[in-house]
PDB file of C-alpha atoms (C1' of nucleotides) in Angstrom:
ATOM      1  CA  MET A 198      -4.542 -27.497  16.236  1.00 51.00           C
ATOM      2  CA  GLN A 199      -1.621 -28.478  14.046  1.00 62.00           C
ATOM      3  CA  LYS A 200       1.854 -27.689  15.198  1.00 72.00           C
ATOM      4  CA  PRO A 201       2.539 -23.945  15.052  1.00 82.00           C
ATOM      5  CA  MET A 202       4.600 -22.822  12.101  1.00 88.00           C
ATOM      6  CA  GLU A 203       7.453 -20.382  12.111  1.00 89.00           C
ATOM      7  CA  LEU A 204       6.181 -16.838  11.643  1.00 93.00           C
ATOM      8  CA  ILE A 205       8.225 -13.979  10.282  1.00 94.00           C
ATOM      9  CA  ASP A 206       9.778 -11.552  12.749  1.00 94.00           C
ATOM     10  CA  PRO A 207       7.091  -8.862  13.141  1.00 93.00           C
ATOM     11  CA  LYS A 208       9.621  -6.079  12.844  1.00 92.00           C
ATOM     12  CA  ILE A 209      10.912  -7.343   9.521  1.00 94.00           C
ATOM     13  CA  CYS A 210       7.351  -7.902   8.450  1.00 95.00           C
ATOM     14  CA  ARG A 211       6.378  -4.317   9.176  1.00 94.00           C
ATOM     15  CA  ASN A 212       9.521  -3.064   7.520  1.00 93.00           C
ATOM     16  CA  THR A 213       8.889  -5.014   4.374  1.00 95.00           C
ATOM     17  CA  ALA A 214       5.226  -4.097   4.314  1.00 96.00           C
ATOM     18  CA  ALA A 215       6.207  -0.434   4.520  1.00 95.00           C
ATOM     19  CA  ILE A 216       8.400  -0.818   1.459  1.00 95.00           C
ATOM     20  CA  PHE A 217       5.646  -2.558  -0.461  1.00 97.00           C
ATOM     21  CA  ARG A 218       3.155   0.071   0.616  1.00 96.00           C
ATOM     22  CA  ALA A 219       5.450   2.786  -0.688  1.00 96.00           C
ATOM     23  CA  LEU A 220       5.582   0.943  -4.001  1.00 97.00           C
ATOM     24  CA  GLY A 221       1.839   0.466  -3.979  1.00 96.00           C
ATOM     25  CA  ASP A 222       0.766   3.603  -5.785  1.00 96.00           C
ATOM     26  CA  ALA A 223       0.703   4.176  -9.522  1.00 95.00           C
ATOM     27  CA  SER A 224       2.082   7.724  -9.351  1.00 96.00           C
ATOM     28  CA  ARG A 225       4.955   6.724  -7.125  1.00 96.00           C
ATOM     29  CA  LEU A 226       5.685   3.679  -9.226  1.00 96.00           C
ATOM     30  CA  GLN A 227       5.823   5.749 -12.378  1.00 96.00           C
ATOM     31  CA  LEU A 228       8.135   8.139 -10.584  1.00 97.00           C
ATOM     32  CA  LEU A 229      10.427   5.350  -9.450  1.00 97.00           C
ATOM     33  CA  ALA A 230      10.471   3.763 -12.877  1.00 96.00           C
ATOM     34  CA  LEU A 231      11.702   7.064 -14.236  1.00 96.00           C
ATOM     35  CA  LEU A 232      14.396   7.322 -11.595  1.00 96.00           C
ATOM     36  CA  ALA A 233      15.441   3.779 -12.396  1.00 96.00           C
ATOM     37  CA  LYS A 234      16.624   5.073 -15.771  1.00 95.00           C
ATOM     38  CA  ARG A 235      18.638   7.984 -14.432  1.00 95.00           C
ATOM     39  CA  GLU A 236      18.772  10.534 -11.634  1.00 95.00           C
ATOM     40  CA  MET A 237      16.581  13.594 -11.978  1.00 96.00           C
ATOM     41  CA  CYS A 238      15.681  16.737 -10.098  1.00 96.00           C
ATOM     42  CA  VAL A 239      12.142  17.593  -9.017  1.00 95.00           C
ATOM     43  CA  THR A 240      11.620  20.086 -11.815  1.00 95.00           C
ATOM     44  CA  GLU A 241      12.464  17.607 -14.487  1.00 95.00           C
ATOM     45  CA  LEU A 242      10.322  14.929 -12.900  1.00 95.00           C
ATOM     46  CA  THR A 243       7.482  17.404 -12.851  1.00 95.00           C
ATOM     47  CA  GLU A 244       7.823  17.951 -16.582  1.00 93.00           C
ATOM     48  CA  GLN A 245       8.282  14.312 -17.439  1.00 94.00           C
ATOM     49  CA  LEU A 246       5.319  13.236 -15.387  1.00 93.00           C
ATOM     50  CA  ASN A 247       3.274  16.250 -16.331  1.00 91.00           C
ATOM     51  CA  ASP A 248       2.134  16.784 -12.787  1.00 92.00           C
ATOM     52  CA  ASN A 249       2.384  19.606 -10.261  1.00 93.00           C
ATOM     53  CA  LEU A 250       5.596  20.117  -8.370  1.00 94.00           C
ATOM     54  CA  PRO A 251       4.540  20.025  -4.720  1.00 94.00           C
ATOM     55  CA  ALA A 252       2.705  16.769  -5.305  1.00 95.00           C
ATOM     56  CA  ILE A 253       5.849  15.170  -6.667  1.00 96.00           C
ATOM     57  CA  SER A 254       7.968  16.658  -3.926  1.00 95.00           C
ATOM     58  CA  GLN A 255       5.533  15.157  -1.449  1.00 95.00           C
ATOM     59  CA  ARG A 256       5.823  11.727  -3.045  1.00 96.00           C
ATOM     60  CA  LEU A 257       9.587  11.970  -3.046  1.00 96.00           C
ATOM     61  CA  LYS A 258       9.517  12.876   0.606  1.00 96.00           C
ATOM     62  CA  LEU A 259       7.577   9.718   1.358  1.00 96.00           C
ATOM     63  CA  LEU A 260       9.887   7.602  -0.772  1.00 96.00           C
ATOM     64  CA  ARG A 261      12.883   9.128   0.937  1.00 95.00           C
ATOM     65  CA  ALA A 262      11.376   8.375   4.344  1.00 93.00           C
ATOM     66  CA  GLU A 263      11.145   4.732   3.311  1.00 93.00           C
ATOM     67  CA  ARG A 264      14.676   4.924   1.912  1.00 93.00           C
ATOM     68  CA  LEU A 265      13.661   3.957  -1.573  1.00 95.00           C
ATOM     69  CA  VAL A 266      15.329   7.009  -3.074  1.00 96.00           C
ATOM     70  CA  LYS A 267      18.399   9.042  -2.168  1.00 95.00           C
ATOM     71  CA  THR A 268      19.340  12.621  -2.935  1.00 95.00           C
ATOM     72  CA  ARG A 269      22.398  14.463  -4.115  1.00 94.00           C
ATOM     73  CA  ARG A 270      22.645  18.232  -4.075  1.00 92.00           C
ATOM     74  CA  GLU A 271      24.416  20.029  -6.887  1.00 90.00           C
ATOM     75  CA  GLY A 272      24.198  23.789  -6.720  1.00 88.00           C
ATOM     76  CA  LYS A 273      20.571  24.807  -6.876  1.00 90.00           C
ATOM     77  CA  HIS A 274      19.365  21.387  -7.902  1.00 93.00           C
ATOM     78  CA  ILE A 275      18.669  18.300  -5.842  1.00 95.00           C
ATOM     79  CA  TYR A 276      19.027  15.125  -7.822  1.00 96.00           C
ATOM     80  CA  TYR A 277      17.028  12.052  -6.907  1.00 97.00           C
ATOM     81  CA  SER A 278      17.895   8.463  -7.664  1.00 97.00           C
ATOM     82  CA  LEU A 279      16.953   4.994  -6.466  1.00 96.00           C
ATOM     83  CA  ALA A 280      18.487   4.138  -3.108  1.00 94.00           C
ATOM     84  CA  ASP A 281      19.968   0.862  -4.293  1.00 89.00           C
ATOM     85  CA  ASN A 282      19.802  -1.749  -6.959  1.00 90.00           C
ATOM     86  CA  HIS A 283      17.678  -4.036  -4.868  1.00 89.00           C
ATOM     87  CA  ILE A 284      14.810  -1.581  -5.217  1.00 93.00           C
ATOM     88  CA  ALA A 285      15.212  -1.440  -8.976  1.00 94.00           C
ATOM     89  CA  LEU A 286      14.998  -5.205  -9.050  1.00 93.00           C
ATOM     90  CA  LEU A 287      11.892  -5.242  -6.926  1.00 94.00           C
ATOM     91  CA  ILE A 288      10.203  -2.735  -9.212  1.00 95.00           C
ATOM     92  CA  GLU A 289      11.240  -4.571 -12.337  1.00 94.00           C
ATOM     93  CA  ASN A 290      10.004  -7.807 -10.843  1.00 92.00           C
ATOM     94  CA  GLY A 291       6.683  -6.302  -9.882  1.00 94.00           C
ATOM     95  CA  LEU A 292       6.162  -4.676 -13.256  1.00 94.00           C
ATOM     96  CA  ALA A 293       6.874  -7.950 -14.963  1.00 91.00           C
ATOM     97  CA  HIS A 294       4.100  -9.534 -12.964  1.00 88.00           C
ATOM     98  CA  GLY A 295       1.793  -6.549 -13.406  1.00 89.00           C
ATOM     99  CA  SER A 296       2.252  -6.681 -17.159  1.00 88.00           C
ATOM    100  CA  GLU A 297       1.294 -10.270 -17.579  1.00 79.00           C
ATOM    101  CA  ALA A 298      -1.704  -9.947 -15.287  1.00 63.00           C
ATOM    102  CA  ASP A 299      -5.079  -9.908 -16.972  1.00 52.00           C
ATOM    103  CA  ASP A 300      -6.796  -6.613 -17.666  1.00 43.00           C
ATOM    104  CA  SER A 301     -10.165  -7.472 -16.226  1.00 41.00           C
ATOM    105  CA  VAL A 302      -9.090  -5.709 -13.062  1.00 39.00           C
ATOM    106  CA  CYS A 303      -9.151  -2.280 -14.688  1.00 36.00           C
ATOM    107  CA  SER A 304     -12.496  -0.920 -15.761  1.00 35.00           C
ATOM    108  CA  ASN A 305     -11.152   1.929 -17.924  1.00 36.00           C
ATOM    109  CA  GLN A 306      -9.082   1.158 -20.977  1.00 36.00           C
ATOM    110  CA  GLU A 307      -7.263   4.354 -21.921  1.00 35.00           C
ATOM    111  CA  THR A 308      -3.861   3.675 -23.409  1.00 36.00           C
ATOM    112  CA  GLY A 309      -2.148   6.862 -22.315  1.00 34.00           C
ATOM    113  CA  GLU A 310       0.100   6.638 -25.370  1.00 34.00           C
ATOM    114  CA  THR A 311       1.101   9.872 -27.164  1.00 29.00           C
TER     115      THR A 311
ATOM    116  CA  MET B  20      12.293  20.945 -21.028  1.00 47.00           C
ATOM    117  CA  GLN B  21      14.409  17.939 -21.871  1.00 58.00           C
ATOM    118  CA  LYS B  22      13.061  15.377 -24.263  1.00 70.00           C
ATOM    119  CA  PRO B  23      10.177  13.411 -22.756  1.00 80.00           C
ATOM    120  CA  MET B  24      11.081   9.952 -21.537  1.00 87.00           C
ATOM    121  CA  GLU B  25       9.145   6.791 -22.058  1.00 89.00           C
ATOM    122  CA  LEU B  26       6.607   6.329 -19.279  1.00 92.00           C
ATOM    123  CA  ILE B  27       5.163   3.027 -18.228  1.00 94.00           C
ATOM    124  CA  ASP B  28       1.766   2.094 -19.571  1.00 93.00           C
ATOM    125  CA  PRO B  29      -0.641   3.506 -16.954  1.00 93.00           C
ATOM    126  CA  LYS B  30      -2.687   0.347 -16.973  1.00 92.00           C
ATOM    127  CA  ILE B  31       0.306  -1.813 -16.151  1.00 94.00           C
ATOM    128  CA  CYS B  32       1.372   0.756 -13.607  1.00 94.00           C
ATOM    129  CA  ARG B  33      -1.943   0.632 -11.794  1.00 94.00           C
ATOM    130  CA  ASN B  34      -1.969  -3.111 -11.981  1.00 93.00           C
ATOM    131  CA  THR B  35       1.459  -3.411 -10.462  1.00 95.00           C
ATOM    132  CA  ALA B  36       0.739  -0.800  -7.841  1.00 96.00           C
ATOM    133  CA  ALA B  37      -2.340  -2.750  -6.809  1.00 95.00           C
ATOM    134  CA  ILE B  38      -0.224  -5.852  -6.275  1.00 95.00           C
ATOM    135  CA  PHE B  39       2.310  -3.932  -4.224  1.00 97.00           C
ATOM    136  CA  ARG B  40      -0.446  -2.312  -2.202  1.00 96.00           C
ATOM    137  CA  ALA B  41      -1.885  -5.725  -1.415  1.00 96.00           C
ATOM    138  CA  LEU B  42       1.552  -6.788  -0.210  1.00 97.00           C
ATOM    139  CA  GLY B  43       1.935  -3.580   1.768  1.00 96.00           C
ATOM    140  CA  ASP B  44       0.442  -4.675   5.061  1.00 96.00           C
ATOM    141  CA  ALA B  45       2.175  -6.619   7.806  1.00 96.00           C
ATOM    142  CA  SER B  46      -0.802  -8.897   8.563  1.00 96.00           C
ATOM    143  CA  ARG B  47      -1.287  -9.796   4.925  1.00 97.00           C
ATOM    144  CA  LEU B  48       2.412 -10.319   4.425  1.00 97.00           C
ATOM    145  CA  GLN B  49       2.586 -12.678   7.369  1.00 96.00           C
ATOM    146  CA  LEU B  50      -0.414 -14.507   5.947  1.00 97.00           C
ATOM    147  CA  LEU B  51       1.178 -14.810   2.519  1.00 97.00           C
ATOM    148  CA  ALA B  52       4.486 -15.938   3.972  1.00 97.00           C
ATOM    149  CA  LEU B  53       2.623 -18.745   5.669  1.00 96.00           C
ATOM    150  CA  LEU B  54       0.868 -19.722   2.470  1.00 97.00           C
ATOM    151  CA  ALA B  55       4.203 -19.686   0.697  1.00 96.00           C
ATOM    152  CA  LYS B  56       5.134 -22.730   2.761  1.00 96.00           C
ATOM    153  CA  ARG B  57       2.001 -24.727   2.052  1.00 96.00           C
ATOM    154  CA  GLU B  58      -1.705 -24.391   1.355  1.00 96.00           C
ATOM    155  CA  MET B  59      -3.967 -23.921   4.338  1.00 97.00           C
ATOM    156  CA  CYS B  60      -7.611 -23.422   5.142  1.00 96.00           C
ATOM    157  CA  VAL B  61      -8.954 -20.385   6.986  1.00 96.00           C
ATOM    158  CA  THR B  62      -9.321 -22.196  10.279  1.00 96.00           C
ATOM    159  CA  GLU B  63      -5.712 -23.288  10.309  1.00 96.00           C
ATOM    160  CA  LEU B  64      -4.505 -19.832   9.315  1.00 96.00           C
ATOM    161  CA  THR B  65      -6.551 -18.431  12.168  1.00 96.00           C
ATOM    162  CA  GLU B  66      -4.796 -20.708  14.599  1.00 95.00           C
ATOM    163  CA  GLN B  67      -1.332 -20.177  13.181  1.00 95.00           C
ATOM    164  CA  LEU B  68      -1.689 -16.416  13.142  1.00 95.00           C
ATOM    165  CA  ASN B  69      -3.588 -16.371  16.403  1.00 92.00           C
ATOM    166  CA  ASP B  70      -6.130 -13.919  15.061  1.00 94.00           C
ATOM    167  CA  ASN B  71      -9.890 -13.933  14.614  1.00 94.00           C
ATOM    168  CA  LEU B  72     -11.410 -15.772  11.705  1.00 95.00           C
ATOM    169  CA  PRO B  73     -13.468 -13.084   9.966  1.00 95.00           C
ATOM    170  CA  ALA B  74     -10.484 -10.763   9.914  1.00 96.00           C
ATOM    171  CA  ILE B  75      -8.398 -13.348   8.118  1.00 97.00           C
ATOM    172  CA  SER B  76     -11.207 -14.227   5.773  1.00 96.00           C
ATOM    173  CA  GLN B  77     -11.494 -10.542   4.962  1.00 96.00           C
ATOM    174  CA  ARG B  78      -7.792 -10.294   4.194  1.00 97.00           C
ATOM    175  CA  LEU B  79      -7.944 -13.384   2.034  1.00 97.00           C
ATOM    176  CA  LYS B  80     -10.848 -11.880   0.154  1.00 96.00           C
ATOM    177  CA  LEU B  81      -8.720  -8.867  -0.673  1.00 96.00           C
ATOM    178  CA  LEU B  82      -5.757 -11.003  -1.674  1.00 97.00           C
ATOM    179  CA  ARG B  83      -8.022 -13.115  -3.839  1.00 95.00           C
ATOM    180  CA  ALA B  84      -9.417  -9.993  -5.500  1.00 94.00           C
ATOM    181  CA  GLU B  85      -5.852  -9.033  -6.441  1.00 93.00           C
ATOM    182  CA  ARG B  86      -5.199 -12.610  -7.545  1.00 93.00           C
ATOM    183  CA  LEU B  87      -2.362 -13.137  -5.155  1.00 96.00           C
ATOM    184  CA  VAL B  88      -3.931 -16.267  -3.737  1.00 96.00           C
ATOM    185  CA  LYS B  89      -6.103 -18.987  -5.202  1.00 96.00           C
ATOM    186  CA  THR B  90      -8.558 -21.355  -3.587  1.00 96.00           C
ATOM    187  CA  ARG B  91      -9.365 -25.013  -3.816  1.00 95.00           C
ATOM    188  CA  ARG B  92     -12.437 -26.507  -2.243  1.00 93.00           C
ATOM    189  CA  GLU B  93     -12.259 -29.935  -0.697  1.00 92.00           C
ATOM    190  CA  GLY B  94     -15.428 -30.959   1.038  1.00 90.00           C
ATOM    191  CA  LYS B  95     -16.123 -28.530   3.843  1.00 92.00           C
ATOM    192  CA  HIS B  96     -12.717 -26.904   3.646  1.00 95.00           C
ATOM    193  CA  ILE B  97     -11.429 -24.236   1.323  1.00 96.00           C
ATOM    194  CA  TYR B  98      -7.702 -24.388   0.899  1.00 97.00           C
ATOM    195  CA  TYR B  99      -5.742 -21.250   0.078  1.00 97.00           C
ATOM    196  CA  SER B 100      -2.396 -21.030  -1.639  1.00 97.00           C
ATOM    197  CA  LEU B 101      -0.298 -18.484  -3.491  1.00 97.00           C
ATOM    198  CA  ALA B 102      -1.587 -17.792  -6.979  1.00 94.00           C
ATOM    199  CA  ASP B 103       1.748 -18.436  -8.627  1.00 90.00           C
ATOM    200  CA  ASN B 104       5.435 -18.705  -8.015  1.00 91.00           C
ATOM    201  CA  HIS B 105       6.081 -15.180  -9.197  1.00 90.00           C
ATOM    202  CA  ILE B 106       4.304 -13.892  -6.115  1.00 93.00           C
ATOM    203  CA  ALA B 107       6.383 -16.084  -3.844  1.00 95.00           C
ATOM    204  CA  LEU B 108       9.493 -14.638  -5.440  1.00 93.00           C
ATOM    205  CA  LEU B 109       8.274 -11.098  -4.981  1.00 94.00           C
ATOM    206  CA  ILE B 110       7.596 -11.718  -1.306  1.00 95.00           C
ATOM    207  CA  GLU B 111      10.918 -13.408  -0.766  1.00 94.00           C
ATOM    208  CA  ASN B 112      12.687 -10.583  -2.532  1.00 92.00           C
ATOM    209  CA  GLY B 113      10.896  -7.959  -0.483  1.00 94.00           C
ATOM    210  CA  LEU B 114      11.549  -9.712   2.797  1.00 94.00           C
ATOM    211  CA  ALA B 115      15.215  -9.967   1.932  1.00 92.00           C
ATOM    212  CA  HIS B 116      15.321  -6.223   1.514  1.00 88.00           C
ATOM    213  CA  GLY B 117      13.148  -5.615   4.567  1.00 89.00           C
ATOM    214  CA  SER B 118      15.466  -7.712   6.700  1.00 87.00           C
ATOM    215  CA  GLU B 119      18.624  -5.881   5.863  1.00 79.00           C
ATOM    216  CA  ALA B 120      16.975  -2.471   6.253  1.00 63.00           C
ATOM    217  CA  ASP B 121      17.815  -0.543   9.398  1.00 53.00           C
ATOM    218  CA  ASP B 122      15.340  -0.442  12.261  1.00 44.00           C
ATOM    219  CA  SER B 123      15.350   3.300  12.812  1.00 41.00           C
ATOM    220  CA  VAL B 124      12.220   3.501  10.702  1.00 39.00           C
ATOM    221  CA  CYS B 125      10.054   1.972  13.407  1.00 36.00           C
ATOM    222  CA  SER B 126       9.543   4.148  16.441  1.00 35.00           C
ATOM    223  CA  ASN B 127       8.098   1.405  18.628  1.00 36.00           C
ATOM    224  CA  GLN B 128      10.300  -1.524  19.523  1.00 36.00           C
ATOM    225  CA  GLU B 129       7.938  -4.177  20.786  1.00 36.00           C
ATOM    226  CA  THR B 130       9.112  -7.615  19.765  1.00 37.00           C
ATOM    227  CA  GLY B 131       5.734  -9.250  19.548  1.00 35.00           C
ATOM    228  CA  GLU B 132       7.419 -12.537  20.365  1.00 35.00           C
ATOM    229  CA  THR B 133       5.584 -15.090  22.504  1.00 29.00           C
TER     230      THR B 133
ATOM    231  C1'  DT C 203      23.287  41.813   1.612  1.00 93.41           C
ATOM    232  C1'  DG C 204      19.202  41.289  -0.585  1.00 93.41           C
ATOM    233  C1'  DC C 205      16.853  38.932  -4.492  1.00 93.41           C
ATOM    234  C1'  DT C 206      15.500  34.912  -6.998  1.00 93.41           C
ATOM    235  C1'  DC C 207      15.071  30.190  -8.144  1.00 93.41           C
ATOM    236  C1'  DA C 208      14.437  25.390  -6.611  1.00 93.41           C
ATOM    237  C1'  DT C 209      12.500  22.895  -3.398  1.00 93.41           C
ATOM    238  C1'  DT C 210      10.587  21.588   1.224  1.00 93.41           C
ATOM    239  C1'  DC C 211       7.484  21.940   5.060  1.00 93.41           C
ATOM    240  C1'  DA C 212       3.081  22.345   7.697  1.00 93.41           C
ATOM    241  C1'  DA C 213      -1.736  22.304   7.962  1.00 93.41           C
ATOM    242  C1'  DT C 214      -6.124  21.160   6.228  1.00 93.41           C
ATOM    243  C1'  DC C 215      -9.524  18.274   4.105  1.00 93.41           C
ATOM    244  C1'  DA C 216     -11.442  14.553   1.458  1.00 93.41           C
ATOM    245  C1'  DA C 217     -11.063   9.780   0.219  1.00 93.41           C
ATOM    246  C1'  DC C 218      -9.809   5.344   1.061  1.00 93.41           C
ATOM    247  C1'  DC C 219      -8.845   1.352   4.030  1.00 93.41           C
ATOM    248  C1'  DA C 220      -9.112  -2.237   7.410  1.00 93.41           C
ATOM    249  C1'  DA C 221     -11.160  -4.213  11.720  1.00 93.41           C
ATOM    250  C1'  DT C 222     -15.287  -5.762  13.710  1.00 93.41           C
ATOM    251  C1'  DC C 223     -19.707  -7.957  14.335  1.00 93.41           C
ATOM    252  C1'  DA C 224     -23.845  -9.982  12.886  1.00 93.41           C
ATOM    253  C1'  DA C 225     -26.186 -12.315   9.483  1.00 93.41           C
ATOM    254  C1'  DG C 226     -25.978 -15.298   5.350  1.00 93.41           C
ATOM    255  C1'  DT C 227     -24.366 -19.246   2.223  1.00 93.41           C
ATOM    256  C1'  DG C 228     -23.073 -23.779   0.785  1.00 93.41           C
ATOM    257  C1'  DA C 229     -21.517 -28.442   1.661  1.00 93.41           C
ATOM    258  C1'  DT C 230     -21.775 -32.539   4.539  1.00 93.41           C
ATOM    259  C1'  DT C 231     -24.087 -35.476   8.050  1.00 93.41           C
ATOM    260  C1'  DG C 232     -27.661 -37.657  10.565  1.00 93.41           C
TER     261       DG C 232
ATOM    262  C1'  DC D 178     -34.668 -32.204   5.093  1.00 93.41           C
ATOM    263  C1'  DA D 179     -32.981 -30.072   9.099  1.00 93.41           C
ATOM    264  C1'  DA D 180     -28.824 -29.193  11.641  1.00 93.41           C
ATOM    265  C1'  DT D 181     -24.056 -28.188  11.758  1.00 93.41           C
ATOM    266  C1'  DC D 182     -19.602 -26.896  10.238  1.00 93.41           C
ATOM    267  C1'  DA D 183     -16.630 -23.780   7.607  1.00 93.41           C
ATOM    268  C1'  DC D 184     -16.477 -19.818   5.858  1.00 93.41           C
ATOM    269  C1'  DT D 185     -18.120 -15.379   3.456  1.00 93.41           C
ATOM    270  C1'  DT D 186     -20.488 -11.125   3.126  1.00 93.41           C
ATOM    271  C1'  DG D 187     -22.247  -6.440   4.309  1.00 93.41           C
ATOM    272  C1'  DA D 188     -22.498  -2.389   7.075  1.00 93.41           C
ATOM    273  C1'  DT D 189     -20.381   0.520  10.206  1.00 93.41           C
ATOM    274  C1'  DT D 190     -16.776   3.056  12.109  1.00 93.41           C
ATOM    275  C1'  DG D 191     -12.202   4.742  13.350  1.00 93.41           C
ATOM    276  C1'  DG D 192      -7.799   5.513  11.504  1.00 93.41           C
ATOM    277  C1'  DT D 193      -4.492   6.581   7.518  1.00 93.41           C
ATOM    278  C1'  DT D 194      -3.253   8.522   3.482  1.00 93.41           C
ATOM    279  C1'  DG D 195      -2.616  11.834  -0.252  1.00 93.41           C
ATOM    280  C1'  DA D 196      -3.655  16.265  -2.629  1.00 93.41           C
ATOM    281  C1'  DT D 197      -3.525  21.036  -2.070  1.00 93.41           C
ATOM    282  C1'  DT D 198      -2.122  25.575  -0.661  1.00 93.41           C
ATOM    283  C1'  DG D 199       0.787  28.913   1.146  1.00 93.41           C
ATOM    284  C1'  DA D 200       4.656  29.983   3.851  1.00 93.41           C
ATOM    285  C1'  DA D 201       9.567  28.889   4.695  1.00 93.41           C
ATOM    286  C1'  DT D 202      14.414  27.470   3.601  1.00 93.41           C
ATOM    287  C1'  DG D 203      18.807  27.364   1.348  1.00 93.41           C
ATOM    288  C1'  DA D 204      21.968  28.104  -2.585  1.00 93.41           C
ATOM    289  C1'  DG D 205      23.730  31.164  -5.935  1.00 93.41           C
ATOM    290  C1'  DC D 206      24.049  35.687  -8.098  1.00 93.41           C
ATOM    291  C1'  DA D 207      24.068  40.806  -8.588  1.00 93.41           C
TER     292       DA D 207
END
DNA sequence: TGCTCATTCAATCAACCAATCAAGTGATTG
DNA sequence: CAATCACTTGATTGGTTGATTGAATGAGCA
């Protein structure tokens, strides 16, 4: 056996993996990309994403648990935004890579454009 | 309803999410971090990570399917390495964020250190 | 204070995921 | 060409995850 190499601290590893896992879903990613532009409340997100409200609330709950988004209450509305700029960078970075990746991974080729 | 905002192309979104999902596991992340240093064959990875061989092979299969790693055969050995530098950057970036994150997320505090 | 709107929470269920083990493949060596 | 080494594959199985529904909460307004 070769000399053992330095491994990453397991705690950090789990932490980081949790962040990546939270980013690892198309619906959540779309949601985050929207929040990267500006803060929004659940209702507006629901309309923008054309999805049902509890589902989005559920996703936001998960993202909040992983501290990827933060909230701000204003009267009746609760506004969501990205927790910090680091996250925005990570998303941007990932999307850049995801864009240039080949399309042979996806079997369906709907454009989704209006 | 406010004016609809530009959503990300669903195909790109799924693609990116798939990459993040592949990164979203502590074992795989540790594996990738090791490969970020230098290419290695399965046997060596098994020793370095102190895990069983089929498990690691299985993880590599998944990572290969998502094109995060690439292989190079040399005689009996198959050497694995990161698919491209973009991936290395993404991992580095994520780990940086994962390191500075608080530890209250994890409920168990085993160190896992030998 | 009671009503309503915006949103969250809790529980259930289906789908997906990853670990494991045994068997298979493909390249080198005698 | 048969054996061995290095690794992959396939099937199973237990554990996680996410969607859904309906009830609950909390702020503002009459």
